[in-house]
Amino acid sequence: MSPTTYPSDSGAPLNPFAAVMEITPRSPIIFVSGQGSWLTDSTGRRYLDFIQGWAVNCLGHSPKPLIEALTRQAAQLLNCSPAFYNDQMVRLSDLLAAHSGLHHVFLANSGAEANEGAIKLARKWGAKHRDGAFEIITMDHGFHGRTLATMAASGKPQWEQLYEPKVPGFPKVPLNDLDAVAASITHRTAAVMLEPIQGEAGVFEATIPFLRAVRALTREQGVLLILDEIQTGIGRTGDLFGFEHAGITPDIMTLAKGLGGGVPLAALLAHREVSCFDYGDQGGTFCGNPLMAAAGCAVIEEVSRPAFLARVKQAGRRVADGLLGLSRKHGCSEVRGQGLLLALNLGRDNAAQVVNLCLERGVLINGPRPNALRFMPALTVTDDEIDRMLDVLDEVLGEVKAQ
Ligand code: PLP
């Protein structure tokens, strides 16, 4: 039944979404199933998905390894108190530690929760080891989540006046401005926190020289480096973690999105030397539950294969080359990003129109800025699917140009 045909007693159509809290504009489509790069709505129409749950479904919709892991684990053990170890929590923590070079892992449920944990850990470390330092320098336009502290850490201009008073202690600097970072470090500074690529801001990369210089500066000044890899981690950029491109290692890292491959799972990772929570400082009812941890293990086992990551790079080049070609043809501007986290600067503020016209043609893409499109398909996207998305975008860009 289509959303507009639900009958009421009086015969007038009812709003089928009346009970859903309105927190964002949504089209009246109701999705009911997904497979790989494709979603199907309640009328049976199929859509090619280049959003994938906001860069979440790294193996696509309902991938076999995830279904198998979840089904097996659901029959085995769903949950036990976080006050006990469980085998999947231990297995996933070991996998993440081995791949990242960090030593201790706290599993959580969302990116914001993992970042909130990172902020608390840095403050605890500052209290213990840097004479009460508590400030965390973050970047303009950065995005770290929607809890009160992570909103304060974010540099989203639209949030400046929201939910006042803000959690204090997050001085902001422009991305890629090393002098500004250096000038902001004081005796109050506990850490510098940033995303290797600012995804929500519209896909703006921290340059490799900047990442390396910030790593060196934070070491020299005796403050921590926190990398928020919630969007860039788990193969999204073509390496398992975004920091690998710069050949650095953070003191603290957060992961979410791709880690669960579609289910709510996040992680806070820390070097053993800064991992200083005391009992009771951190926790959560669902943190480290075996069902989600089993999903994370299945994802890491797939995504960390060298052949898988090589394919992400290859697919990313195909999308980027295709976008560059469209940009030249239709007079757009630059293509930004790495791997399968890419953006096209349209050169004018018509992203919402382009997104809607693509949706009408059955292709889901995102417009994070008025002038930019973002592409974050499944890491398993095929060449045919990439070409199909590019064909539809070509048609749409031609149509808006003609208007
Ligand atoms: N950090 C980054 C870099 C993100 O992109 C996001 C979400 O888009 C978050 C944190 C927040 O994650 P979550 O929505 O799972 O709380």
Coordinates of C-alpha atoms in Angstrom, one line a residue, residues 1 25 56 85 104 131 162 205 247-248 301-302 311 339 373 377 401:
M1 CA 0.0 0.0 0.0
P25 CA 12.7 16.5 5.9
V56 CA 27.3 2.7 7.2
Y85 CA 33.5 -10.6 29.4
H104 CA 42.6 -1.0 24.5
D131 CA 47.8 19.3 35.7
L162 CA 21.5 25.6 19.8
E205 CA 40.4 16.4 3.6
G247 CA 51.5 7.0 8.1
I248 CA 50.7 8.2 11.6
E301 CA 37.2 -10.0 8.6
E302 CA 35.8 -9.0 5.2
R311 CA 39.0 -3.1 -4.9
G339 CA 38.3 5.9 -1.8
L373 CA 27.0 16.1 -3.7
P377 CA 28.2 3.7 -1.8
K401 CA 22.0 23.1 -16.9

